[in-house]
XYZ file of C-alpha atoms in Angstrom:
329
model
C 49.222 86.311 103.376
C 53.156 86.447 103.162
C 53.534 85.173 106.763
C 51.343 82.190 106.024
C 53.522 81.206 103.161
C 56.698 81.222 105.143
C 55.067 79.192 107.814
C 53.934 76.678 105.215
C 57.502 76.478 103.827
C 59.001 75.834 107.264
C 56.296 73.287 108.212
C 56.836 71.482 104.951
C 60.582 71.423 105.483
C 60.117 70.008 108.959
C 57.852 67.155 107.817
C 54.702 68.638 109.332
C 53.003 68.889 105.904
C 54.220 65.620 104.381
C 52.622 64.917 100.963
C 51.655 68.488 100.044
C 52.176 69.105 96.501
C 50.418 72.286 95.760
C 48.303 75.052 97.292
C 46.419 77.979 95.784
C 44.430 80.388 97.872
C 42.284 82.967 96.347
C 40.949 85.964 98.394
C 38.358 88.299 96.859
C 39.181 86.691 93.399
C 42.963 87.191 93.520
C 45.757 84.870 94.314
C 46.713 85.508 97.916
C 48.880 82.435 98.340
C 50.539 79.899 96.159
C 52.950 77.148 96.999
C 54.419 74.033 95.245
C 56.549 71.242 96.501
C 58.211 68.089 95.280
C 56.970 64.669 96.087
C 55.961 61.202 94.962
C 52.833 61.186 92.768
C 50.754 58.842 90.706
C 48.037 58.860 88.111
C 45.008 56.764 89.207
C 47.396 54.428 91.076
C 50.267 54.336 88.506
C 53.496 55.801 89.975
C 55.021 58.836 88.372
C 57.956 58.939 90.640
C 59.071 62.168 92.292
C 57.600 65.270 90.680
C 58.784 68.852 91.203
C 55.423 70.456 91.130
C 54.699 73.926 89.628
C 51.788 75.932 88.414
C 51.613 74.202 85.182
C 51.566 70.503 86.434
C 48.355 68.633 86.305
C 47.280 66.699 89.337
C 44.719 63.974 90.174
C 41.649 65.218 91.811
C 40.473 61.897 92.723
C 36.981 62.261 94.315
C 36.944 65.971 93.889
C 35.985 64.789 90.301
C 32.616 63.853 91.710
C 31.802 67.305 92.733
C 32.948 68.621 89.385
C 30.691 66.159 87.678
C 27.814 67.328 89.876
C 28.578 70.904 88.617
C 28.635 69.735 85.101
C 25.406 67.907 85.468
C 23.880 71.127 86.847
C 25.047 72.958 83.624
C 23.491 70.181 81.498
C 20.307 70.365 83.594
C 20.049 74.204 82.907
C 20.629 73.373 79.132
C 17.730 70.771 79.242
C 20.131 68.011 78.118
C 19.703 65.610 81.137
C 16.817 64.311 83.130
C 15.497 66.581 85.978
C 16.084 65.467 89.502
C 12.509 64.198 89.969
C 12.771 62.010 86.795
C 12.516 58.115 87.137
C 16.195 56.996 86.861
C 15.737 53.717 85.008
C 13.792 55.511 82.331
C 17.268 56.661 81.086
C 18.562 53.159 80.938
C 16.243 51.302 78.497
C 18.810 48.479 78.029
C 17.859 47.192 81.371
C 14.161 46.253 81.146
C 14.462 43.616 83.849
C 15.789 46.186 86.394
C 13.066 48.717 85.298
C 10.365 46.007 85.965
C 11.481 45.772 89.664
C 8.825 47.702 91.706
C 11.420 48.741 94.285
C 13.898 50.014 91.717
C 11.085 51.954 90.045
C 11.265 54.238 93.037
C 14.758 55.397 92.061
C 14.867 59.027 90.912
C 17.724 60.892 89.454
C 17.813 62.997 92.662
C 18.815 59.901 94.535
C 21.885 59.669 92.269
C 22.828 63.294 92.535
C 22.746 63.105 96.438
C 24.102 59.563 96.846
C 20.867 58.341 98.453
C 20.046 55.416 96.026
C 19.699 52.897 98.734
C 21.631 50.200 96.790
C 24.367 48.262 98.569
C 27.730 49.966 98.058
C 30.914 49.706 100.099
C 34.024 51.808 99.349
C 35.428 51.424 102.914
C 37.765 48.722 101.693
C 41.147 49.747 100.269
C 40.964 50.604 96.450
C 43.489 47.842 95.911
C 40.790 45.231 97.134
C 38.578 43.881 94.367
C 35.778 43.766 96.956
C 35.644 47.513 97.017
C 32.474 48.441 95.181
C 34.159 51.079 92.856
C 36.970 48.516 91.972
C 34.362 45.787 91.351
C 32.402 48.314 89.197
C 35.647 49.039 87.157
C 36.124 45.309 86.410
C 32.436 44.602 85.623
C 31.458 43.956 81.883
C 28.937 46.867 82.169
C 29.520 49.450 84.761
C 26.147 50.981 84.637
C 24.252 47.689 85.069
C 26.683 46.705 87.900
C 25.620 49.860 89.744
C 21.903 49.620 89.159
C 21.768 45.910 89.878
C 23.312 46.246 93.364
C 21.034 44.635 96.137
C 18.500 47.142 97.583
C 19.825 47.888 101.177
C 17.257 50.581 102.127
C 14.451 52.714 100.503
C 15.714 55.304 98.039
C 16.145 58.711 99.669
C 16.438 57.384 103.296
C 20.153 57.572 103.903
C 23.377 58.935 102.313
C 25.924 56.347 101.298
C 29.173 57.311 99.538
C 29.124 55.902 96.103
C 31.454 56.413 92.964
C 28.806 54.408 91.153
C 26.324 57.166 91.517
C 28.814 59.612 89.772
C 29.404 57.014 87.073
C 25.668 57.104 86.322
C 25.774 60.901 86.177
C 28.660 60.915 83.768
C 26.712 58.503 81.516
C 23.680 60.714 81.651
C 25.703 63.728 80.683
C 27.358 61.974 77.815
C 24.039 60.494 76.558
C 22.180 63.756 76.768
C 24.822 66.010 75.225
C 25.929 63.544 72.562
C 29.465 64.090 73.546
C 32.073 62.386 75.808
C 31.961 63.712 79.326
C 35.364 65.307 79.094
C 34.379 67.105 75.769
C 31.203 68.443 77.270
C 33.082 69.642 80.259
C 35.677 71.378 78.116
C 33.059 73.223 76.003
C 30.637 74.250 78.836
C 32.913 74.596 81.876
C 36.606 74.552 81.382
C 37.038 76.716 78.237
C 34.615 79.425 79.522
C 36.765 79.637 82.582
C 39.999 79.876 80.594
C 41.134 76.343 81.489
C 43.038 75.157 78.613
C 44.656 72.071 79.933
C 43.028 69.094 81.670
C 43.080 65.357 81.458
C 40.442 62.793 82.317
C 41.643 59.206 82.903
C 39.556 56.561 81.264
C 38.296 53.489 83.066
C 38.858 50.031 81.549
C 35.767 50.375 79.394
C 37.355 53.361 77.666
C 34.946 55.922 79.159
C 36.039 58.742 81.537
C 36.216 57.674 85.132
C 33.638 60.072 86.292
C 34.156 59.465 89.975
C 37.878 60.011 90.346
C 39.776 60.459 87.036
C 39.815 64.256 86.409
C 43.255 65.958 86.444
C 43.607 69.761 86.667
C 46.161 72.362 87.743
C 45.564 73.729 91.327
C 44.917 77.182 89.867
C 42.320 75.881 87.610
C 40.567 73.940 90.428
C 40.653 77.217 92.396
C 38.998 78.948 89.492
C 36.102 76.484 89.650
C 35.723 77.387 93.437
C 35.697 81.027 92.463
C 33.006 80.365 89.973
C 30.885 78.922 92.737
C 31.635 81.913 95.039
C 30.586 84.275 92.048
C 27.304 82.442 91.785
C 28.126 80.872 88.508
C 29.363 83.977 86.681
C 32.817 84.549 85.250
C 34.030 87.535 83.139
C 30.516 88.767 82.508
C 29.227 85.296 81.299
C 26.822 83.177 83.232
C 28.427 79.675 82.936
C 25.970 78.120 85.549
C 22.467 79.740 86.004
C 22.512 81.069 89.620
C 19.215 79.419 90.490
C 20.402 76.022 89.393
C 23.761 76.481 91.136
C 21.944 77.367 94.369
C 19.952 74.108 94.128
C 23.212 72.209 93.424
C 24.837 73.702 96.633
C 21.860 73.299 98.839
C 21.978 70.560 101.375
C 19.465 67.647 100.169
C 20.675 65.157 102.759
C 23.286 64.573 105.446
C 26.430 62.550 105.329
C 27.600 60.014 108.026
C 29.880 62.837 109.499
C 26.988 65.292 109.763
C 27.793 67.366 106.739
C 25.142 68.595 104.368
C 25.330 67.053 100.878
C 23.919 68.672 97.758
C 24.522 67.616 94.170
C 27.831 65.873 94.891
C 29.029 68.783 96.984
C 29.647 68.713 100.718
C 28.221 71.641 102.878
C 29.076 72.697 106.322
C 29.528 75.624 108.686
C 32.714 77.217 110.108
C 33.291 77.955 113.754
C 31.562 81.302 113.341
C 28.412 79.440 112.053
C 28.993 80.771 108.450
C 28.451 78.244 105.580
C 31.196 76.681 103.354
C 31.039 74.234 100.583
C 33.567 71.906 99.230
C 34.952 68.734 97.638
C 37.294 65.988 98.958
C 39.428 63.413 97.257
C 41.719 60.525 98.156
C 45.240 61.566 99.064
C 44.205 64.998 100.555
C 42.774 66.740 97.523
C 40.502 69.506 98.631
C 38.548 72.459 97.361
C 37.003 74.668 100.045
C 34.967 77.709 99.311
C 34.005 80.186 102.142
C 31.509 82.900 101.057
C 31.898 84.753 104.398
C 35.678 85.139 103.944
C 35.411 85.446 100.165
C 38.049 82.659 100.070
C 38.908 79.684 97.899
C 41.383 76.975 98.968
C 42.637 74.295 96.401
C 44.973 71.734 97.695
C 46.768 68.996 95.827
C 48.590 66.248 97.731
C 50.101 62.769 97.427
C 48.925 60.881 100.511
C 46.965 58.371 98.435
C 45.376 55.479 100.232
C 47.138 56.285 103.524
C 45.090 55.963 106.679
C 44.463 59.511 107.942
C 46.061 60.894 104.673
C 43.475 63.708 104.529
C 44.562 65.092 108.058
C 47.548 66.968 106.538
C 45.161 68.859 104.206
C 42.716 69.639 106.995
C 45.605 70.897 109.085
C 46.812 73.044 106.187
C 43.412 74.617 105.525
C 42.391 75.135 109.225
C 45.725 76.141 110.919
C 47.726 77.669 108.075
C 45.075 79.374 105.922
C 42.038 80.061 108.042
C 44.330 80.490 110.997
C 46.262 83.215 109.222
C 43.076 85.138 108.622
C 42.083 84.996 112.208
C 45.332 86.645 113.335
């Protein structure tokens, strides 16, 4: 895709792709396009100044972390380390007997956490600098897991999808509890190392635990490798890292988002203009991972448009016009 690379360079220089830090495109398992640029960056809100990005630079994934946690939970499910989707959720939180005694909360299943259909009041529509944002309020709560599970009941579990970093925090806890390891360590052993990912970071929350919903940092090439793993039905270099049947369940729409996309176990699912399926992950600032089985294509985007209204539009334009558009020519 040499022409696409030149077009991207020109578009960045003209300001059309402001905030773009890195792009890796895999086609049929090989790098077809790779670009890096300089720009202002931050780690979980703390400024790093202007960074000259390259292939070795880690980058915040923000809410792409949620989808990676969904994949890690799927691996732990296959290992028998975590509760199955149909298991009662509060049975895994014995420290909260008062919540477990609530008849309405007794209806909560692990599946409702995996698919963000818990029915508990949660609002991340406010800026992440606003303490009224539910994820920020969770961060400052004395006990993040109790904070999530104690939210007012807004609707019956399973009835509707509602974006929730709290749901991902619960999954991170279940993975750590079931494996007996920190979330990052289990991820390293069962996902990252088998893929050859030897560098990553996971920002901790105020309680010292990994911020499951938004704290993972990877290199764009390594994020693309995870996309390729999904494309290859959980197999890499002859090793089945994620059992194919469990991965299929993870990437099957269990509910629908407010935007009309399908939603599996923390992964978004849609169809392209030809009606062919894609699945992906999205994060604040323009972070993206898009996987197209029909095109045998993986797109990993790192960007710095954090907390900017419409900050995701640049990444959408990059993927749709400059990558998919190049394939259509």
